[in-house]
mmCIF file of C-alpha atoms in Angstrom:
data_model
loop_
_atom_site.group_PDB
_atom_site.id
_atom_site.type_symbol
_atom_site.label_atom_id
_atom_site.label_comp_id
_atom_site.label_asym_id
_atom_site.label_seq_id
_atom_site.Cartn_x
_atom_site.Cartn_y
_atom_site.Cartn_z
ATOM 1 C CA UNK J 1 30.871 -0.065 22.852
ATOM 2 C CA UNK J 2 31.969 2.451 25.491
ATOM 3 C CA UNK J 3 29.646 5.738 24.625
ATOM 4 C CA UNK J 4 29.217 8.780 26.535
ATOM 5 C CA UNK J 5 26.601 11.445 26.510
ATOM 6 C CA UNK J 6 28.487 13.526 24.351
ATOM 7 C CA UNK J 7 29.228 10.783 21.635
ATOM 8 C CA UNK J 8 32.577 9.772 22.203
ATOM 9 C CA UNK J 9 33.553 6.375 22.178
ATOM 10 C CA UNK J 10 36.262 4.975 24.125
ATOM 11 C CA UNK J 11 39.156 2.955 22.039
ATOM 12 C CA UNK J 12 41.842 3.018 24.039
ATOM 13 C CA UNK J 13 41.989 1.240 27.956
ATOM 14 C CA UNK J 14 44.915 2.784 30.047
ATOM 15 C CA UNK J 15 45.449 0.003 32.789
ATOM 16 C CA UNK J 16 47.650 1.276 36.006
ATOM 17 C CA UNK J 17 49.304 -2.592 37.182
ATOM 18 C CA UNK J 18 50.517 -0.953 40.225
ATOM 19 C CA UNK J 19 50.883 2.104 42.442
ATOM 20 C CA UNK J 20 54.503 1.347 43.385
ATOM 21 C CA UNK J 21 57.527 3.649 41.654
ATOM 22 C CA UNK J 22 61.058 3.602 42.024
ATOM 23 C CA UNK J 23 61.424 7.338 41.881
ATOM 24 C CA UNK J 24 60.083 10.074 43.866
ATOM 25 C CA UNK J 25 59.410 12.619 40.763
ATOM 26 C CA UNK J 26 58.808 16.277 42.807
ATOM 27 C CA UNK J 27 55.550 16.680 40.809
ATOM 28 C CA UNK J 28 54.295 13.390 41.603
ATOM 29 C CA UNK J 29 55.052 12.333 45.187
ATOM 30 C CA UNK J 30 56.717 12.983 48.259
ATOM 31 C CA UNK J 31 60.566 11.764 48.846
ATOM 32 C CA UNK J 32 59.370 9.780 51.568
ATOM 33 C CA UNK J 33 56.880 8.340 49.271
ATOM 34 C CA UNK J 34 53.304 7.421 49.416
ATOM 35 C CA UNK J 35 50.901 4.822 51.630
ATOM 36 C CA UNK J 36 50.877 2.108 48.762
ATOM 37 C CA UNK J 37 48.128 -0.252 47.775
ATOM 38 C CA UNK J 38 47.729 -3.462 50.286
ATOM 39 C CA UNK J 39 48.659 -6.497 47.975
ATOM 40 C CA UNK J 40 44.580 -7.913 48.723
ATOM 41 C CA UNK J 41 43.132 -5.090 46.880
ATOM 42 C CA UNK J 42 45.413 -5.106 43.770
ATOM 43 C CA UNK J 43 44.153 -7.058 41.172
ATOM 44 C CA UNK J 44 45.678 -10.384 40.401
ATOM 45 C CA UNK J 45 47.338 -10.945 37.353
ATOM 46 C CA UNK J 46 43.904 -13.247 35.903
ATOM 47 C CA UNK J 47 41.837 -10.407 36.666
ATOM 48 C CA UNK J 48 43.664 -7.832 34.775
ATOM 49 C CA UNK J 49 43.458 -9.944 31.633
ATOM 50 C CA UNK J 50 40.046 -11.009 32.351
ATOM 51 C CA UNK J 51 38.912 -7.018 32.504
ATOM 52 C CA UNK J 52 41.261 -6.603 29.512
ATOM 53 C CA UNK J 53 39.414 -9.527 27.294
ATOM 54 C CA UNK J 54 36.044 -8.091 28.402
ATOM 55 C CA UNK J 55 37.407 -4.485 27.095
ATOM 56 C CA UNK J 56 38.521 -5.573 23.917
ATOM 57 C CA UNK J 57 35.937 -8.720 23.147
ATOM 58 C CA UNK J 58 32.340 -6.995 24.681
ATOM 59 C CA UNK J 59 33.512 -3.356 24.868
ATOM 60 C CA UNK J 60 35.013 -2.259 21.283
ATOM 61 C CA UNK J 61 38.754 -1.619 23.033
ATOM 62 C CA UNK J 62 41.233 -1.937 20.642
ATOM 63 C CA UNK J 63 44.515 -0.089 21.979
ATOM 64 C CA UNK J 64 45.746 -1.216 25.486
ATOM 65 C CA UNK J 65 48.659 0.924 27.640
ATOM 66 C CA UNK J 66 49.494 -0.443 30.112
ATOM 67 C CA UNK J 67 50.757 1.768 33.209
ATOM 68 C CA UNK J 68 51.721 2.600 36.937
ATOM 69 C CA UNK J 69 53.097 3.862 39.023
ATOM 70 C CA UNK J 70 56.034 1.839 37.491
ATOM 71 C CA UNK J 71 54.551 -0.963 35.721
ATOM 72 C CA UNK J 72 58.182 -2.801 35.306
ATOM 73 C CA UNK J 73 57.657 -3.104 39.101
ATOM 74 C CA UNK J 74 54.757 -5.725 38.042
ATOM 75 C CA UNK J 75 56.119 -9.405 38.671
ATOM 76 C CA UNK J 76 53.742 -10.432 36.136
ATOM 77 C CA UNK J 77 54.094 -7.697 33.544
ATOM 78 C CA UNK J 78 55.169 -10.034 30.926
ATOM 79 C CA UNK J 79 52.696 -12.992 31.274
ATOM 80 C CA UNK J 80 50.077 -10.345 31.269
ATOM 81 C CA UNK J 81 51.445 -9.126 28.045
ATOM 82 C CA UNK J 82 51.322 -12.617 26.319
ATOM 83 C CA UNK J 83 48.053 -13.209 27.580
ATOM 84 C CA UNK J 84 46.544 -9.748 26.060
ATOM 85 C CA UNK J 85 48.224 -10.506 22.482
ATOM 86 C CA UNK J 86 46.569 -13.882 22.287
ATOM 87 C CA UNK J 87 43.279 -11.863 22.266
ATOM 88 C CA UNK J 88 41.023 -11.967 19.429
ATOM 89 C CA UNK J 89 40.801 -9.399 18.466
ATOM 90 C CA UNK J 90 44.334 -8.325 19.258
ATOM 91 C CA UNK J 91 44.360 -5.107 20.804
ATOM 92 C CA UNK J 92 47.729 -2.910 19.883
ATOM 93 C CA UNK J 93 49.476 -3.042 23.468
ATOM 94 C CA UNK J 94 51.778 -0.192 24.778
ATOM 95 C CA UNK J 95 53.596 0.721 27.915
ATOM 96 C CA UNK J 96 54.655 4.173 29.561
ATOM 97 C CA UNK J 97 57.432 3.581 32.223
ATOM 98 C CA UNK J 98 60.650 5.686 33.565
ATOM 99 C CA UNK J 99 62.508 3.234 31.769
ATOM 100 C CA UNK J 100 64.804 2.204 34.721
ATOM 101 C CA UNK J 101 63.852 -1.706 34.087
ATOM 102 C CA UNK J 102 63.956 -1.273 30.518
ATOM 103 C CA UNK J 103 67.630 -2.569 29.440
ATOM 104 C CA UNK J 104 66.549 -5.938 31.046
ATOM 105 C CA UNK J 105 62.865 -6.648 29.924
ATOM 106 C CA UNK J 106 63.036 -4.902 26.624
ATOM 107 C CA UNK J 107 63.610 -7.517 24.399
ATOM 108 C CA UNK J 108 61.492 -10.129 26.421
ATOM 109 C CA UNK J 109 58.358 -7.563 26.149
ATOM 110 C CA UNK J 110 59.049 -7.331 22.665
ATOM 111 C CA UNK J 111 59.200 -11.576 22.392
ATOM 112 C CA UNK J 112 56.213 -11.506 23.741
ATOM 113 C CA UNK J 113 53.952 -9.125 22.151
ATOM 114 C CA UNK J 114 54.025 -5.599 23.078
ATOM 115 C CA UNK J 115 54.150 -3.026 20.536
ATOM 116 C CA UNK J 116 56.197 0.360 21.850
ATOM 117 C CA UNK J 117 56.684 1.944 24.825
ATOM 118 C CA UNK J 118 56.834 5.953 26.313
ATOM 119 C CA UNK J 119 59.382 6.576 29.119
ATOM 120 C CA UNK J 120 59.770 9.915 31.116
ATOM 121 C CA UNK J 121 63.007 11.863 30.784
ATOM 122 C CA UNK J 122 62.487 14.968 31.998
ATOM 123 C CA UNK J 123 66.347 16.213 31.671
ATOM 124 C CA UNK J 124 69.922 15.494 29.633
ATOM 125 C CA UNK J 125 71.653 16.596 33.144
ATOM 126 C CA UNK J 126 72.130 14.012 35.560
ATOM 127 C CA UNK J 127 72.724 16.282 38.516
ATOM 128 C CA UNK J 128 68.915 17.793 37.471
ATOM 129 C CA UNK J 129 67.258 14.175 37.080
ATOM 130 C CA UNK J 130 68.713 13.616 40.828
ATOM 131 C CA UNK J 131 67.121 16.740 42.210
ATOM 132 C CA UNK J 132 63.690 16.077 39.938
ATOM 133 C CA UNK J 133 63.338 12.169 40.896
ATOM 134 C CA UNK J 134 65.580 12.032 43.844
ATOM 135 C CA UNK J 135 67.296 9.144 42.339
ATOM 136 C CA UNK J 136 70.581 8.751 40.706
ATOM 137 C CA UNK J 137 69.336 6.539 37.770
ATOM 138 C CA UNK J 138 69.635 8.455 34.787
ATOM 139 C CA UNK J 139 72.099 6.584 32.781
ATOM 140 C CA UNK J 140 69.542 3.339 33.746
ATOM 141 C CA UNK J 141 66.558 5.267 31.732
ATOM 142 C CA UNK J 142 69.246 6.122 29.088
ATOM 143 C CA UNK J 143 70.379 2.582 28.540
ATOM 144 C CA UNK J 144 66.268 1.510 28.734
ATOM 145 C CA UNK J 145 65.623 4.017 26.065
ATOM 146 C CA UNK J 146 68.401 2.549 23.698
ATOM 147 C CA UNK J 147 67.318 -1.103 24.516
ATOM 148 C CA UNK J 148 64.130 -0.242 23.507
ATOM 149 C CA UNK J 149 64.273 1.117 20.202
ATOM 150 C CA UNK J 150 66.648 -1.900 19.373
ATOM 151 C CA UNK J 151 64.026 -4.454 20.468
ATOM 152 C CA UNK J 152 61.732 -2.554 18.125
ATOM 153 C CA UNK J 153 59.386 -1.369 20.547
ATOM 154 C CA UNK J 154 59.256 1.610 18.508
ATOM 155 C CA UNK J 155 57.886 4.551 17.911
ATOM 156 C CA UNK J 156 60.102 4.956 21.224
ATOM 157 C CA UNK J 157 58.516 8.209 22.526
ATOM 158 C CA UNK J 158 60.119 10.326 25.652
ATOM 159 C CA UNK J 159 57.662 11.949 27.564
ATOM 160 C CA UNK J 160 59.171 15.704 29.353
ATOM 161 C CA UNK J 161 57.979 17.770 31.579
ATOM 162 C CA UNK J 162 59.703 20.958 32.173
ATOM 163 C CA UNK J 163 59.539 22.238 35.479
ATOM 164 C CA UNK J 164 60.482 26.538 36.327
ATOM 165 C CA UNK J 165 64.376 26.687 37.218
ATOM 166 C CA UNK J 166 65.110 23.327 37.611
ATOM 167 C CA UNK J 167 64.857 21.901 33.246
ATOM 168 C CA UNK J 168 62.549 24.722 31.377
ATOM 169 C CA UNK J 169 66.328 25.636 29.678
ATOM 170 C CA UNK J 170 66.343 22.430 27.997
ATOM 171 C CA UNK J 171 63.784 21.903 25.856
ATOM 172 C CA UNK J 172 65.791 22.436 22.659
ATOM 173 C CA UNK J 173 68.770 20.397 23.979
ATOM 174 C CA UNK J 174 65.886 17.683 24.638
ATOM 175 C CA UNK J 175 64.863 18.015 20.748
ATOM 176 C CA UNK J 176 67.806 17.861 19.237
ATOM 177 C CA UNK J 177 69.064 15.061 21.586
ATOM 178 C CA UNK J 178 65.642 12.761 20.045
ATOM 179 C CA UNK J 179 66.405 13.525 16.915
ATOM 180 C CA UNK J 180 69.928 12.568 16.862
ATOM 181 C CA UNK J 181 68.959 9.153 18.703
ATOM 182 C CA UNK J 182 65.692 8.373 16.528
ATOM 183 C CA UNK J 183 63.240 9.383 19.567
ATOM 184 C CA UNK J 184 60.029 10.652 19.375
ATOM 185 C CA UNK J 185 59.565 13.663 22.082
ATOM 186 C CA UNK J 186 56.469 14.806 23.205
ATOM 187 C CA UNK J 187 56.722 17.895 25.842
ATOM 188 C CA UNK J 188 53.707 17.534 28.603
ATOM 189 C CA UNK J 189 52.161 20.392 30.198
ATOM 190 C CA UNK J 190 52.520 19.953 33.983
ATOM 191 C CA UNK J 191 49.339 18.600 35.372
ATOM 192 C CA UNK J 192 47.606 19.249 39.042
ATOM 193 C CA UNK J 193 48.053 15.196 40.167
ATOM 194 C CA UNK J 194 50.434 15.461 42.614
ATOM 195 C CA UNK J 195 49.975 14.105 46.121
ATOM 196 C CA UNK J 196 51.021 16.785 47.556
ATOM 197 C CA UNK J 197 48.530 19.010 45.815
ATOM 198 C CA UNK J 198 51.311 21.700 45.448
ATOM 199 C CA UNK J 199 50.168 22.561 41.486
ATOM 200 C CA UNK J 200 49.948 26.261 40.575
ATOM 201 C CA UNK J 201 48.754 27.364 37.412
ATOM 202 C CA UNK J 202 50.330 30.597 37.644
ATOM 203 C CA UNK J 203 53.890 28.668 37.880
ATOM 204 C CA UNK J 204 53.655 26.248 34.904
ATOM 205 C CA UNK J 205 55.830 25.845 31.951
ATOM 206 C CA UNK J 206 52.927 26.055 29.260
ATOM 207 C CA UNK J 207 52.570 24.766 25.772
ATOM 208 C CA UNK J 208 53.187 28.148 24.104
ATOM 209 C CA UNK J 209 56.450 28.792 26.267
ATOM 210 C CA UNK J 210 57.825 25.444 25.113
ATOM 211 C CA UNK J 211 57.135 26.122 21.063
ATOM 212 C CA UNK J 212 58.525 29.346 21.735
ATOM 213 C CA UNK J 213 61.978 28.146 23.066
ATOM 214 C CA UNK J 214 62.047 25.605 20.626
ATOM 215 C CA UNK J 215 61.607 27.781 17.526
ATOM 216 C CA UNK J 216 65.186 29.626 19.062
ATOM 217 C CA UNK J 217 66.543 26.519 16.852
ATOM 218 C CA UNK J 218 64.085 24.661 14.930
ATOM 219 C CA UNK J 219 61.630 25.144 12.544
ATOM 220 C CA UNK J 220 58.614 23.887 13.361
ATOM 221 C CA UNK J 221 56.064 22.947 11.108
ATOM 222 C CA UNK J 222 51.908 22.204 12.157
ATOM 223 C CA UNK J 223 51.571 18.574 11.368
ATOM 224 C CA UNK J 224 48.675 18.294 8.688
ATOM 225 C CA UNK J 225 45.028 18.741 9.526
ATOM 226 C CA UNK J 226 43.236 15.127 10.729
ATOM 227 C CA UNK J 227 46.750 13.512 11.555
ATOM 228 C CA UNK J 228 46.494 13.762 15.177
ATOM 229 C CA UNK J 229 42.773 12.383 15.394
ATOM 230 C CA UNK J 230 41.890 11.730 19.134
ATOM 231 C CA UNK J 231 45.595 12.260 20.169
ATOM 232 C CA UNK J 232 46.221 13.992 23.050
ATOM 233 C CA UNK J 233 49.785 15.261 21.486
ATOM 234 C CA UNK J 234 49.589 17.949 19.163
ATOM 235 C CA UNK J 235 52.470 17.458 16.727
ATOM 236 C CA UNK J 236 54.826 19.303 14.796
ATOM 237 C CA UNK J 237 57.258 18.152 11.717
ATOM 238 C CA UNK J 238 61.008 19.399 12.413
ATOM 239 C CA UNK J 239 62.828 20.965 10.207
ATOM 240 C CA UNK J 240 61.257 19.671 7.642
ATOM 241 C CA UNK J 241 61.381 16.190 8.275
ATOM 242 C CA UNK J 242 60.586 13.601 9.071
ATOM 243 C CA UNK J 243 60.947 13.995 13.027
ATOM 244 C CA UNK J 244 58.128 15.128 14.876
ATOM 245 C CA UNK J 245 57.969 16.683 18.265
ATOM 246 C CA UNK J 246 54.910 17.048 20.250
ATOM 247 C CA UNK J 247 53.113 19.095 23.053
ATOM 248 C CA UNK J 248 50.488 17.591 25.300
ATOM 249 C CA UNK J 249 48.898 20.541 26.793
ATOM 250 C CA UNK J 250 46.254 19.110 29.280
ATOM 251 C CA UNK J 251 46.037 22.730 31.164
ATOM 252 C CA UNK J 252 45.997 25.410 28.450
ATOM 253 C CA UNK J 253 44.428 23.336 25.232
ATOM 254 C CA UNK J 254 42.434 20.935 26.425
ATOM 255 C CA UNK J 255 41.327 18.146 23.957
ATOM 256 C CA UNK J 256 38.331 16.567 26.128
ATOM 257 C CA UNK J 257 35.849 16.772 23.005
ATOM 258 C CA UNK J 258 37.821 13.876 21.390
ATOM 259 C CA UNK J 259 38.837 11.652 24.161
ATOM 260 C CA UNK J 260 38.597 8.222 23.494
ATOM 261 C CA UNK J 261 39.976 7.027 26.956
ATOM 262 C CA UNK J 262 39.110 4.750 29.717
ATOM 263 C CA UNK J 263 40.869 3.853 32.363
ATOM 264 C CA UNK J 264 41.520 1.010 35.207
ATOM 265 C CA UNK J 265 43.406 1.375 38.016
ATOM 266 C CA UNK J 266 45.510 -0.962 39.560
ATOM 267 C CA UNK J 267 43.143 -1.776 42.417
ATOM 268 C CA UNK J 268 40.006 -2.384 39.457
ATOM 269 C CA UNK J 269 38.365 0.765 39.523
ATOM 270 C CA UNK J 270 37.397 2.584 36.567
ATOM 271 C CA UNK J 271 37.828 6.044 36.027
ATOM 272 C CA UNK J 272 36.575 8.580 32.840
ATOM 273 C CA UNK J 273 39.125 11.162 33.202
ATOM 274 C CA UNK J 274 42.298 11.728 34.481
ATOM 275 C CA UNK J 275 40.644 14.006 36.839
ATOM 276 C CA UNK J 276 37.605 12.547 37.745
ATOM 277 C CA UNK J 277 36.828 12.327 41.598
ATOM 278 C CA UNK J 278 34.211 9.531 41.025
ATOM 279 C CA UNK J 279 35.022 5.585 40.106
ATOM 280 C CA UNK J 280 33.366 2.600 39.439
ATOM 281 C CA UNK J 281 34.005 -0.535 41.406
ATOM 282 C CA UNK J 282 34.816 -3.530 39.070
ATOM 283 C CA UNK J 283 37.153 -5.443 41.786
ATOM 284 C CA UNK J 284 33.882 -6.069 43.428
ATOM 285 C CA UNK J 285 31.849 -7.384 40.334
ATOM 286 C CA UNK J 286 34.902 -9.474 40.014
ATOM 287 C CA UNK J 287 35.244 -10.929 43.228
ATOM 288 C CA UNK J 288 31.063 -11.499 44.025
ATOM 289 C CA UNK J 289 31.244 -13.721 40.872
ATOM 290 C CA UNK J 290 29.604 -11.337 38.462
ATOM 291 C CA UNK J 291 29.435 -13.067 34.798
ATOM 292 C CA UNK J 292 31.718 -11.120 31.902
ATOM 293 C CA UNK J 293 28.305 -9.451 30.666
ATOM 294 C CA UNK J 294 27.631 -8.013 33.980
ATOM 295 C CA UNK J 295 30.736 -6.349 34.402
ATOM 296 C CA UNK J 296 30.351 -5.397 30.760
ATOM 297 C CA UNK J 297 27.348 -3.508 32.062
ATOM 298 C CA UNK J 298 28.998 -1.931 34.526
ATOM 299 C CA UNK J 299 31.692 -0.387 32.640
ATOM 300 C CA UNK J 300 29.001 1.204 30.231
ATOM 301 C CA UNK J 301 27.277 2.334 32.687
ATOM 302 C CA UNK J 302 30.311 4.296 34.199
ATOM 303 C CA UNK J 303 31.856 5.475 30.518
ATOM 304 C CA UNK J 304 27.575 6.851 29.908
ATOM 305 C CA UNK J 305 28.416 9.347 32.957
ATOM 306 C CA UNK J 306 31.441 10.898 31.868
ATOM 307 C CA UNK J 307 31.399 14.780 31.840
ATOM 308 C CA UNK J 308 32.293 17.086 29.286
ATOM 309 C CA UNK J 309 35.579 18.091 30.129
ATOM 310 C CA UNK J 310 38.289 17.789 32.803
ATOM 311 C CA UNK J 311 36.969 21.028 34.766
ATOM 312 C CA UNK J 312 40.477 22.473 34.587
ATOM 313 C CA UNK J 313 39.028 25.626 33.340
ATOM 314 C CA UNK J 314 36.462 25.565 36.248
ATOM 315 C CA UNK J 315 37.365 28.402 39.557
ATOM 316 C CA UNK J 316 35.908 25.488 41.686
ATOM 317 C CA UNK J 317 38.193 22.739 40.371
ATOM 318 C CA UNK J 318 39.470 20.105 42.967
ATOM 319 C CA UNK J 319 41.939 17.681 42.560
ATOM 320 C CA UNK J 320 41.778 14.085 42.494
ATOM 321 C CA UNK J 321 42.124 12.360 46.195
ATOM 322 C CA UNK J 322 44.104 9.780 44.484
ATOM 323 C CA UNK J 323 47.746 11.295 43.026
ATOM 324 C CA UNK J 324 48.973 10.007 39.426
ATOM 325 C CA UNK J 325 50.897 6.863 40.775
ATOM 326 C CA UNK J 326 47.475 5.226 41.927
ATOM 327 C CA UNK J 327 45.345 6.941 38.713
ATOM 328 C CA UNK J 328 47.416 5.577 36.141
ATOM 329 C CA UNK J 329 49.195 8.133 33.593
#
């Protein structure tokens, strides 16, 4: 089991496969990119599912996203899948991506054992996805985003985030656009993981502006008490039913007291939060020939330190050194 101080357990692993993306999202990195990972210190493919078994066979894991930077980008992706669904017990298996590789590993991914997938659209507009990723690809998420929900790899849930004067016009366009094509959106409060460190609270779409412009043409209805459990996406029913929409708001309601994450980054480091500053080396446990119940230890041992909350709410608060692409969304 993976217990903290506070009494939370952690369920559900979120493992980054690599820091590499095919975009250049403005609140995420640079357009000229970033200084990427060295192939040596990526974990191999039979380390990932080694960690992964230890997770879900020693450690009481039982849901498994798997992430990036882009984790299409992974030439193993799928083997990795298989592996992980051959576990006993089998964890549920997810995958968030910007759904640009989507149309063409779908259905394989599907074959093969993964359960659903999020991908980021931030915009309808494909002049706006061009200035927000710097990449003209948006009819290549669109076509991911159907192939997807007709492999099955559904829910299919469509992560936003609404940035001031480029898309925070378009949230009920984004709404009524998921409900037509049998998506699930969730709206996500901008969050201070940018390489560039250019985040300012003061210029954020928040979690009460988005309601608000979505109430202009839906009703919106509080899903019922003890459905959302340790979800980070508070959720709404839609006029009535039975589409839900839902707000992750990391900055302005924080929902640390029922985390149940842990995470792994792509170069075998564990991390608590999202915003932590401080990992744990397991690429090194790995590599010195540490047995499955020493790096077992280990990742207790890290999960036991994990503070209270983020520390968004702190005046001191510091970013991460390491932007989202190398964290793992």
């Amino acid at each position: 089991m993976l217990i903290d101080t506070y009494g939370r357990v952690a369920t559900d692993l979120r493992v980054s496969l690599t820091d590499r993306c095919n975009l250049r999202c403005t609140y995420c990195m640079p357009e000229e990119g970033l200084q990427w990972l060295a192939k040596p210190d990526l974990l191999t493919d039979d380390e990932i599912v080694r960690l992964i078994r230890v997770a879900v066979t020693e450690l009481g894991v039982t849901e498994v996203r798997f992430t990036g930077g882009e984790p299409l980008l992974r030439p193993g992706l799928v083997s990795i899948v298989e592996r992980c669904a051959a576990l006993e017990p089998r964890p549920r298996m997810s995958l968030t991506t910007n759904g640009i590789g989507l149309k063409r590993t779908a259905a394989a991914l599907k074959a093969v054992g993964l359960d659903r997938v999020n991908v980021s659209l931030d915009t309808l507009r494909p002049d706006v996805f061009k200035a927000l990723t710097r990449r003209d690809r948006h009819h290549d998420v669109l076509d991911g985003l159907a192939a997807a929900r007709d492999a099955g790899l559904t829910p299919v849930k469509v992560n936003t985030v609404l940035m001031p004067g480029l898309n925070d016009d378009e949230a009920p366009d984004l709404l009524a656009w998921a409900v037509a094509h049998d998506y699930e959106l969730r709206f996500i409060e901008q969050m201070p993981l940018d390489a560039q460190h250019g985040w300012k609270r003061d210029g954020m779409i928040t979690a009460g502006d988005i309601l608000a412009s979505l109430r202009t043409r839906f009703t919106l209805t509080p899903e019922a008490d003890g459905e959302r459990g340790s979800a980070p996406a508070e959720r709404w029913v839609v006029d009535g039913g039975p589409h839900r929409v839902g707000v992750i708001a990391s900055v302005t309601r924080p929902f640390c007291r029922a985390c149940d994450r842990t995470r792994l980054t792509a170069d075998g480091q564990v991390r608590t939060c999202l915003f932590a500053r401080e990992e744990t080396d397991l690429r090194a446990a790995l590599r010195s020939g540490a047995p499955d119940g020493e790096i077992a230890r280990l990742w207790r041992q890290a999960m036991w330190g994990k503070k209270a909350g983020s520390g968004l709410d702190d005046p001191e608060f510091l970013q991460p050194d390491r932007p989202m692409s190398a964290i793992g969304g």
